[in-house]
mmCIF file of C-alpha atoms and ligand atoms in Angstrom:
data_model
loop_
_atom_site.group_PDB
_atom_site.id
_atom_site.type_symbol
_atom_site.label_atom_id
_atom_site.label_comp_id
_atom_site.label_asym_id
_atom_site.label_seq_id
_atom_site.Cartn_x
_atom_site.Cartn_y
_atom_site.Cartn_z
ATOM 1 C CA MET A 1 16.114 -32.402 -3.741
ATOM 2 C CA SER A 2 13.929 -29.751 -2.178
ATOM 3 C CA ALA A 3 11.360 -27.618 -3.963
ATOM 4 C CA LYS A 4 11.848 -23.986 -4.946
ATOM 5 C CA LEU A 5 9.872 -21.832 -2.515
ATOM 6 C CA ILE A 6 7.470 -19.439 -4.227
ATOM 7 C CA ARG A 7 6.845 -16.720 -1.673
ATOM 8 C CA GLY A 8 3.892 -14.359 -1.885
ATOM 9 C CA THR A 9 5.727 -11.964 0.406
ATOM 10 C CA GLU A 10 8.389 -11.449 -2.305
ATOM 11 C CA ILE A 11 6.077 -11.286 -5.338
ATOM 12 C CA ARG A 12 3.824 -8.859 -3.429
ATOM 13 C CA GLU A 13 6.661 -6.321 -3.170
ATOM 14 C CA LEU A 14 7.265 -6.404 -6.936
ATOM 15 C CA ILE A 15 3.574 -5.871 -7.732
ATOM 16 C CA LEU A 16 3.116 -3.134 -5.125
ATOM 17 C CA GLU A 17 6.087 -1.278 -6.638
ATOM 18 C CA GLU A 18 4.417 -1.478 -10.062
ATOM 19 C CA ILE A 19 1.148 -0.162 -8.576
ATOM 20 C CA VAL A 20 2.838 2.800 -6.827
ATOM 21 C CA ILE A 21 4.453 3.884 -10.110
ATOM 22 C CA GLU A 22 1.103 3.725 -11.936
ATOM 23 C CA VAL A 23 -0.746 5.580 -9.167
ATOM 24 C CA GLU A 24 1.833 8.396 -9.306
ATOM 25 C CA LYS A 25 1.549 8.673 -13.102
ATOM 26 C CA ILE A 26 -2.265 8.770 -13.022
ATOM 27 C CA LYS A 27 -2.302 11.279 -10.184
ATOM 28 C CA LYS A 28 0.017 13.584 -12.144
ATOM 29 C CA LYS A 29 -1.930 13.317 -15.392
ATOM 30 C CA TYR A 30 -5.545 13.127 -14.163
ATOM 31 C CA GLY A 31 -5.400 14.495 -10.592
ATOM 32 C CA ILE A 32 -7.130 11.433 -9.125
ATOM 33 C CA VAL A 33 -6.065 8.380 -7.094
ATOM 34 C CA PRO A 34 -7.785 4.994 -6.635
ATOM 35 C CA GLY A 35 -10.467 5.147 -3.931
ATOM 36 C CA LEU A 36 -11.253 2.101 -1.786
ATOM 37 C CA VAL A 37 -13.882 1.832 0.930
ATOM 38 C CA THR A 38 -13.687 -1.029 3.426
ATOM 39 C CA ILE A 39 -16.969 -1.696 5.202
ATOM 40 C CA LEU A 40 -16.596 -3.674 8.420
ATOM 41 C CA VAL A 41 -19.646 -4.754 10.388
ATOM 42 C CA GLY A 42 -19.076 -5.716 14.033
ATOM 43 C CA LYS A 43 -15.874 -6.663 15.802
ATOM 44 C CA ASN A 44 -14.864 -10.136 14.566
ATOM 45 C CA PRO A 45 -11.119 -10.230 15.449
ATOM 46 C CA ALA A 46 -10.077 -12.023 12.228
ATOM 47 C CA SER A 47 -12.089 -9.542 10.113
ATOM 48 C CA ILE A 48 -10.571 -6.570 11.963
ATOM 49 C CA SER A 49 -7.100 -7.956 11.318
ATOM 50 C CA TYR A 50 -7.798 -8.530 7.571
ATOM 51 C CA VAL A 51 -9.379 -5.096 7.136
ATOM 52 C CA ASN A 52 -6.476 -3.405 8.924
ATOM 53 C CA MET A 53 -4.017 -5.063 6.535
ATOM 54 C CA LYS A 54 -6.084 -3.857 3.554
ATOM 55 C CA ILE A 55 -6.225 -0.306 4.929
ATOM 56 C CA LYS A 56 -2.484 -0.254 5.653
ATOM 57 C CA THR A 57 -1.639 -1.444 2.133
ATOM 58 C CA ALA A 58 -4.023 1.024 0.461
ATOM 59 C CA ASN A 59 -2.500 3.891 2.446
ATOM 60 C CA GLN A 60 1.047 2.767 1.571
ATOM 61 C CA LEU A 61 0.153 2.930 -2.105
ATOM 62 C CA GLY A 62 -1.278 6.452 -1.916
ATOM 63 C CA PHE A 63 -4.912 5.378 -2.413
ATOM 64 C CA LYS A 64 -7.830 7.291 -0.946
ATOM 65 C CA GLU A 65 -9.041 4.950 1.791
ATOM 66 C CA ILE A 66 -12.315 5.174 3.666
ATOM 67 C CA GLN A 67 -12.807 3.000 6.708
ATOM 68 C CA ASP A 68 -16.510 2.559 7.281
ATOM 69 C CA ASN A 69 -17.023 0.635 10.528
ATOM 70 C CA GLN A 70 -20.599 -0.268 11.404
ATOM 71 C CA PRO A 71 -22.073 -1.826 14.572
ATOM 72 C CA GLN A 72 -22.925 -5.541 14.744
ATOM 73 C CA ASP A 73 -26.654 -4.733 14.960
ATOM 74 C CA ILE A 74 -26.858 -2.501 11.857
ATOM 75 C CA SER A 75 -29.991 -3.289 9.837
ATOM 76 C CA GLU A 76 -29.760 -4.810 6.360
ATOM 77 C CA LYS A 77 -31.654 -1.803 5.005
ATOM 78 C CA LYS A 78 -29.145 0.636 6.452
ATOM 79 C CA LEU A 79 -26.195 -1.372 5.112
ATOM 80 C CA LEU A 80 -27.801 -1.406 1.651
ATOM 81 C CA ALA A 81 -28.199 2.381 1.824
ATOM 82 C CA ILE A 82 -24.507 2.771 2.722
ATOM 83 C CA ILE A 83 -23.498 0.653 -0.272
ATOM 84 C CA GLU A 84 -25.750 2.725 -2.525
ATOM 85 C CA LYS A 85 -24.044 5.894 -1.283
ATOM 86 C CA TYR A 86 -20.627 4.522 -2.338
ATOM 87 C CA ASN A 87 -22.023 3.198 -5.618
ATOM 88 C CA ARG A 88 -22.854 6.827 -6.502
ATOM 89 C CA ASP A 89 -19.551 8.321 -5.275
ATOM 90 C CA ASP A 90 -17.186 8.869 -8.257
ATOM 91 C CA SER A 91 -14.136 9.109 -5.994
ATOM 92 C CA ILE A 92 -14.705 5.514 -4.843
ATOM 93 C CA HIS A 93 -13.558 2.834 -7.300
ATOM 94 C CA GLY A 94 -13.658 -0.196 -5.036
ATOM 95 C CA ILE A 95 -16.249 -1.244 -2.443
ATOM 96 C CA LEU A 96 -15.276 -4.042 -0.104
ATOM 97 C CA VAL A 97 -17.711 -5.450 2.430
ATOM 98 C CA GLN A 98 -15.711 -7.680 4.763
ATOM 99 C CA LEU A 99 -17.237 -11.165 5.139
ATOM 100 C CA PRO A 100 -18.660 -12.916 7.063
ATOM 101 C CA LEU A 101 -21.577 -10.632 7.953
ATOM 102 C CA PRO A 102 -23.812 -11.061 11.040
ATOM 103 C CA LYS A 103 -26.503 -13.734 10.640
ATOM 104 C CA HIS A 104 -29.414 -11.248 10.396
ATOM 105 C CA ILE A 105 -27.944 -9.828 7.171
ATOM 106 C CA ASN A 106 -28.344 -11.658 3.875
ATOM 107 C CA GLU A 107 -24.814 -11.806 2.463
ATOM 108 C CA LYS A 108 -26.014 -12.537 -1.069
ATOM 109 C CA LYS A 109 -28.257 -9.486 -1.071
ATOM 110 C CA ILE A 110 -25.361 -7.302 0.056
ATOM 111 C CA ILE A 111 -22.975 -8.613 -2.604
ATOM 112 C CA HIS A 112 -25.659 -8.164 -5.270
ATOM 113 C CA ALA A 113 -26.132 -4.525 -4.189
ATOM 114 C CA ILE A 114 -22.519 -3.558 -4.963
ATOM 115 C CA ASN A 115 -22.133 -2.001 -8.408
ATOM 116 C CA PRO A 116 -20.316 -4.770 -10.370
ATOM 117 C CA ASP A 117 -17.996 -2.071 -11.757
ATOM 118 C CA LYS A 118 -16.820 -1.341 -8.188
ATOM 119 C CA ASP A 119 -16.831 -4.964 -6.991
ATOM 120 C CA VAL A 120 -13.062 -5.277 -6.586
ATOM 121 C CA ASP A 121 -13.509 -8.551 -4.664
ATOM 122 C CA GLY A 122 -14.969 -10.038 -7.850
ATOM 123 C CA PHE A 123 -17.787 -11.750 -5.898
ATOM 124 C CA HIS A 124 -20.796 -10.284 -7.761
ATOM 125 C CA PRO A 125 -22.522 -12.755 -10.140
ATOM 126 C CA VAL A 126 -21.828 -10.377 -13.053
ATOM 127 C CA ASN A 127 -18.093 -10.600 -12.369
ATOM 128 C CA MET A 128 -18.309 -14.370 -11.872
ATOM 129 C CA GLY A 129 -20.037 -14.557 -15.270
ATOM 130 C CA ARG A 130 -17.370 -12.365 -16.874
ATOM 131 C CA LEU A 131 -14.741 -14.707 -15.445
ATOM 132 C CA MET A 132 -16.417 -17.685 -17.069
ATOM 133 C CA ILE A 133 -16.370 -15.997 -20.497
ATOM 134 C CA GLY A 134 -12.734 -14.956 -20.014
ATOM 135 C CA GLY A 135 -10.475 -12.680 -22.076
ATOM 136 C CA SER A 136 -11.351 -8.994 -22.228
ATOM 137 C CA GLU A 137 -14.720 -9.702 -20.529
ATOM 138 C CA VAL A 138 -12.928 -10.129 -17.186
ATOM 139 C CA LYS A 139 -12.857 -6.948 -15.117
ATOM 140 C CA PHE A 140 -12.113 -8.060 -11.572
ATOM 141 C CA PRO A 141 -10.878 -11.625 -11.089
ATOM 142 C CA PRO A 142 -11.427 -12.708 -7.457
ATOM 143 C CA CYS A 143 -8.311 -11.776 -5.502
ATOM 144 C CA THR A 144 -7.094 -15.152 -4.214
ATOM 145 C CA PRO A 145 -7.302 -16.951 -7.589
ATOM 146 C CA ALA A 146 -5.779 -13.897 -9.291
ATOM 147 C CA GLY A 147 -2.901 -14.105 -6.800
ATOM 148 C CA ILE A 148 -2.452 -17.813 -7.483
ATOM 149 C CA GLN A 149 -2.326 -17.245 -11.244
ATOM 150 C CA GLU A 150 0.165 -14.413 -10.794
ATOM 151 C CA MET A 151 2.433 -16.747 -8.783
ATOM 152 C CA ILE A 152 2.198 -19.386 -11.500
ATOM 153 C CA ARG A 153 2.930 -16.822 -14.250
ATOM 154 C CA ARG A 154 5.913 -15.337 -12.450
ATOM 155 C CA SER A 155 7.420 -18.787 -11.737
ATOM 156 C CA GLY A 156 7.801 -19.284 -15.509
ATOM 157 C CA ILE A 157 6.297 -22.805 -15.381
ATOM 158 C CA GLU A 158 4.578 -23.995 -18.603
ATOM 159 C CA THR A 159 0.801 -23.959 -18.165
ATOM 160 C CA LYS A 160 -0.288 -24.704 -21.747
ATOM 161 C CA GLY A 161 -1.520 -28.289 -21.769
ATOM 162 C CA ALA A 162 -0.452 -28.799 -18.137
ATOM 163 C CA GLU A 163 -2.578 -30.976 -15.867
ATOM 164 C CA VAL A 164 -4.002 -28.651 -13.227
ATOM 165 C CA VAL A 165 -5.825 -30.290 -10.337
ATOM 166 C CA VAL A 166 -7.810 -28.073 -7.983
ATOM 167 C CA VAL A 167 -8.907 -29.503 -4.632
ATOM 168 C CA GLY A 168 -11.935 -27.531 -3.421
ATOM 169 C CA ARG A 169 -14.956 -26.072 -5.186
ATOM 170 C CA SER A 170 -15.739 -22.808 -3.405
ATOM 171 C CA ASN A 171 -17.024 -19.992 -5.595
ATOM 172 C CA ILE A 172 -14.230 -17.611 -4.682
ATOM 173 C CA VAL A 173 -11.258 -19.988 -4.928
ATOM 174 C CA GLY A 174 -11.791 -23.484 -6.372
ATOM 175 C CA LYS A 175 -14.346 -22.814 -9.097
ATOM 176 C CA ALA A 176 -12.780 -19.469 -9.988
ATOM 177 C CA ILE A 177 -9.168 -20.656 -10.369
ATOM 178 C CA ALA A 178 -10.386 -23.687 -12.348
ATOM 179 C CA MET A 179 -12.162 -21.365 -14.786
ATOM 180 C CA MET A 180 -9.115 -19.086 -15.058
ATOM 181 C CA MET A 181 -6.634 -21.901 -15.774
ATOM 182 C CA LEU A 182 -8.992 -23.285 -18.411
ATOM 183 C CA GLN A 183 -9.063 -20.141 -20.591
ATOM 184 C CA LYS A 184 -7.113 -20.131 -23.845
ATOM 185 C CA GLU A 185 -4.717 -17.458 -22.637
ATOM 186 C CA PRO A 186 -1.075 -17.073 -21.571
ATOM 187 C CA GLY A 187 -0.571 -18.367 -18.025
ATOM 188 C CA ALA A 188 -3.508 -20.753 -18.495
ATOM 189 C CA ASP A 189 -4.662 -23.035 -21.377
ATOM 190 C CA SER A 190 -4.412 -26.009 -19.019
ATOM 191 C CA THR A 191 -6.359 -29.251 -18.648
ATOM 192 C CA VAL A 192 -8.286 -28.728 -15.422
ATOM 193 C CA THR A 193 -9.761 -31.202 -12.943
ATOM 194 C CA VAL A 194 -11.749 -30.043 -9.915
ATOM 195 C CA ALA A 195 -11.748 -32.498 -7.008
ATOM 196 C CA HIS A 196 -13.870 -32.041 -3.889
ATOM 197 C CA THR A 197 -15.314 -33.763 -0.813
ATOM 198 C CA GLY A 198 -17.337 -36.090 -3.074
ATOM 199 C CA THR A 199 -14.309 -37.217 -5.116
ATOM 200 C CA LYS A 200 -13.774 -40.982 -4.797
ATOM 201 C CA ASP A 201 -10.001 -41.252 -5.056
ATOM 202 C CA LEU A 202 -8.473 -37.866 -4.256
ATOM 203 C CA ALA A 203 -4.887 -39.188 -4.199
ATOM 204 C CA LEU A 204 -5.271 -40.571 -7.741
ATOM 205 C CA HIS A 205 -6.229 -37.165 -9.133
ATOM 206 C CA CYS A 206 -3.593 -35.268 -7.156
ATOM 207 C CA ARG A 207 -0.851 -37.595 -8.437
ATOM 208 C CA ARG A 208 -1.625 -36.591 -12.050
ATOM 209 C CA ALA A 209 -1.153 -32.881 -11.360
ATOM 210 C CA ASP A 210 1.652 -30.804 -12.861
ATOM 211 C CA ILE A 211 0.106 -27.935 -10.918
ATOM 212 C CA LEU A 212 -1.765 -28.888 -7.730
ATOM 213 C CA ILE A 213 -3.896 -26.160 -6.147
ATOM 214 C CA VAL A 214 -5.277 -27.092 -2.738
ATOM 215 C CA ALA A 215 -8.058 -25.011 -1.191
ATOM 216 C CA ALA A 216 -9.873 -27.546 0.977
ATOM 217 C CA GLY A 217 -9.516 -26.052 4.459
ATOM 218 C CA VAL A 218 -8.236 -29.357 5.901
ATOM 219 C CA PRO A 219 -4.837 -29.080 7.626
ATOM 220 C CA GLY A 220 -2.211 -31.441 6.185
ATOM 221 C CA LEU A 221 -4.704 -33.102 3.799
ATOM 222 C CA VAL A 222 -2.239 -33.590 0.926
ATOM 223 C CA LYS A 223 0.431 -36.200 1.637
ATOM 224 C CA PRO A 224 3.827 -36.354 -0.111
ATOM 225 C CA GLU A 225 2.921 -39.592 -1.934
ATOM 226 C CA TRP A 226 0.009 -37.722 -3.592
ATOM 227 C CA ILE A 227 2.441 -35.355 -5.316
ATOM 228 C CA LYS A 228 3.972 -35.946 -8.745
ATOM 229 C CA PRO A 229 7.742 -35.397 -8.477
ATOM 230 C CA GLY A 230 8.597 -31.893 -9.716
ATOM 231 C CA ALA A 231 5.000 -30.590 -9.547
ATOM 232 C CA PHE A 232 4.077 -27.034 -8.541
ATOM 233 C CA VAL A 233 2.105 -27.289 -5.269
ATOM 234 C CA ILE A 234 0.030 -24.250 -4.307
ATOM 235 C CA ASP A 235 -1.351 -24.362 -0.781
ATOM 236 C CA VAL A 236 -4.313 -22.019 -0.250
ATOM 237 C CA GLY A 237 -5.200 -23.388 3.204
ATOM 238 C CA ILE A 238 -4.749 -21.136 6.217
ATOM 239 C CA ASN A 239 -5.864 -23.305 9.137
ATOM 240 C CA LYS A 240 -5.560 -22.193 12.731
ATOM 241 C CA VAL A 241 -4.281 -25.245 14.618
ATOM 242 C CA GLY A 242 -3.363 -23.631 17.937
ATOM 243 C CA GLU A 243 -1.851 -20.615 19.660
ATOM 244 C CA LYS A 244 1.614 -19.651 20.866
ATOM 245 C CA ILE A 245 3.384 -16.693 22.403
ATOM 246 C CA SER A 246 5.310 -14.727 19.786
ATOM 247 C CA GLU A 247 9.046 -14.469 20.586
ATOM 248 C CA LYS A 248 9.106 -11.040 18.914
ATOM 249 C CA THR A 249 6.131 -9.337 20.567
ATOM 250 C CA GLY A 250 5.378 -11.537 23.586
ATOM 251 C CA LYS A 251 1.725 -11.583 22.430
ATOM 252 C CA LYS A 252 -0.506 -14.583 21.759
ATOM 253 C CA VAL A 253 -0.526 -15.485 18.031
ATOM 254 C CA SER A 254 -2.202 -18.226 15.982
ATOM 255 C CA ILE A 255 -0.290 -21.250 14.781
ATOM 256 C CA LEU A 256 -1.189 -21.649 11.095
ATOM 257 C CA LYS A 257 -0.975 -24.775 8.992
ATOM 258 C CA GLY A 258 -1.723 -25.256 5.306
ATOM 259 C CA ASP A 259 -3.678 -28.000 3.526
ATOM 260 C CA VAL A 260 -0.394 -29.633 2.471
ATOM 261 C CA ASP A 261 2.013 -31.564 4.687
ATOM 262 C CA PHE A 262 4.724 -28.999 3.861
ATOM 263 C CA ASP A 263 7.900 -30.560 5.334
ATOM 264 C CA ALA A 264 7.368 -33.827 3.476
ATOM 265 C CA ALA A 265 5.880 -32.271 0.309
ATOM 266 C CA GLU A 266 8.797 -29.947 -0.335
ATOM 267 C CA LYS A 267 11.068 -32.963 -0.791
ATOM 268 C CA VAL A 268 8.927 -34.172 -3.730
ATOM 269 C CA ALA A 269 7.549 -31.008 -5.359
ATOM 270 C CA GLY A 270 9.459 -28.829 -7.837
ATOM 271 C CA TYR A 271 7.871 -25.618 -6.570
ATOM 272 C CA ILE A 272 5.833 -25.028 -3.434
ATOM 273 C CA THR A 273 4.149 -22.112 -1.655
ATOM 274 C CA PRO A 274 4.607 -21.857 2.135
ATOM 275 C CA VAL A 275 1.937 -21.157 4.782
ATOM 276 C CA PRO A 276 2.052 -18.457 6.000
ATOM 277 C CA GLY A 277 3.756 -16.167 3.459
ATOM 278 C CA GLY A 278 2.550 -17.926 0.313
ATOM 279 C CA VAL A 279 -0.842 -17.262 -1.268
ATOM 280 C CA GLY A 280 -2.104 -15.144 1.685
ATOM 281 C CA PRO A 281 -0.151 -11.934 0.952
ATOM 282 C CA MET A 282 -1.139 -12.152 -2.721
ATOM 283 C CA THR A 283 -4.868 -11.737 -1.973
ATOM 284 C CA ILE A 284 -4.572 -8.187 -0.624
ATOM 285 C CA THR A 285 -2.100 -7.305 -3.384
ATOM 286 C CA MET A 286 -4.594 -8.317 -6.073
ATOM 287 C CA LEU A 287 -7.326 -6.342 -4.305
ATOM 288 C CA MET A 288 -5.156 -3.251 -4.746
ATOM 289 C CA LYS A 289 -4.525 -4.165 -8.388
ATOM 290 C CA ASN A 290 -8.285 -4.499 -8.985
ATOM 291 C CA THR A 291 -8.956 -1.124 -7.336
ATOM 292 C CA LEU A 292 -6.361 0.561 -9.558
ATOM 293 C CA LYS A 293 -7.888 -1.218 -12.559
ATOM 294 C CA SER A 294 -11.318 0.109 -11.613
ATOM 295 C CA LEU A 295 -10.011 3.684 -11.688
ATOM 296 C CA LYS A 296 -8.405 2.974 -15.080
ATOM 297 C CA TYR A 297 -11.791 1.794 -16.396
ATOM 298 C CA GLN A 298 -13.359 5.014 -15.139
ATOM 299 C CA LEU A 299 -10.679 7.006 -16.968
ATOM 300 C CA GLY A 300 -11.003 4.872 -20.114
ATOM 301 C CA ILE A 301 -7.336 3.797 -19.985
ATOM 302 C CA ALA A 302 -7.676 0.168 -18.857
ATOM 303 C CA LYS A 303 -6.166 -2.415 -21.190
HETATM 304 N N1 GUN B 1 -13.425 -12.473 4.257
HETATM 305 C C1 GUN B 1 -12.391 -13.346 4.127
HETATM 306 N N2 GUN B 1 -11.761 -13.153 2.942
HETATM 307 C C2 GUN B 1 -12.401 -12.135 2.330
HETATM 308 C C3 GUN B 1 -12.185 -11.461 1.088
HETATM 309 O O1 GUN B 1 -11.308 -11.782 0.284
HETATM 310 N N3 GUN B 1 -13.072 -10.446 0.820
HETATM 311 C C4 GUN B 1 -14.062 -10.092 1.665
HETATM 312 N N4 GUN B 1 -14.865 -9.084 1.287
HETATM 313 N N5 GUN B 1 -14.276 -10.698 2.820
HETATM 314 C C5 GUN B 1 -13.443 -11.709 3.154
#
């Protein structure tokens, strides 16, 4: 038996359609659209590629999109002043500073400078705190965990009382998704274990999981014998393991591999997300959802 593939590329289309409809309605009634600024410092190729995808999606949805590209040697003070300018701009509902930043800039200081009510990445400590409290306190869940939870919800799998094992304890994925699946809410209410590099017997914990979320950044870490038959396996890893020439474009492209040994795992799991085309496309989708939500807060119509 092979697992049902849960594709982010498919779920993304459904959510983007929902967003377009809402944007149109709001534009008609209030004469305003969601505004997103993407701030890119320097010319890191991966960052350029991510930012371009964000810009393209925002434009597709009819958002106002400002691309603010800054040189690698911009001072921290100047970057802080730019953020302050967007904090004060009522037509901007989401401020995204693409990470990583150059070494001479203190990333924490930059994240802290973003108005938490425009922090559509959900990285500001205020939004992390809101996430911990849960329920109506949550304004902007971080985009990757929000995408993971959306995939779980839309699969129809029972989460109440389910054993969820998260491998990885980063702030923006591991810790955040653990907190979200723990809340007493639909699509959550699970028993959550967080495993990490200090965990003694990783396989033992993984084998207990009804829902296994792997965000370790280690290609092929999870072996098929670590998976409970029928489990939902969510692979957050996007590891570059080499390069090849694309048959379509003739250009050099990265070969990507997830944290799960996919070919073997899909024979054991009940549901599985592929890499690429799994969690990845959901992250940008949830960024758009958060930006729309931010406008709805401004208008006093957010639920
Ligand atoms: N760099 C890699 N992923 C992300 C993300 O989700 N948000 C931001 N701001 N930077 C990133």
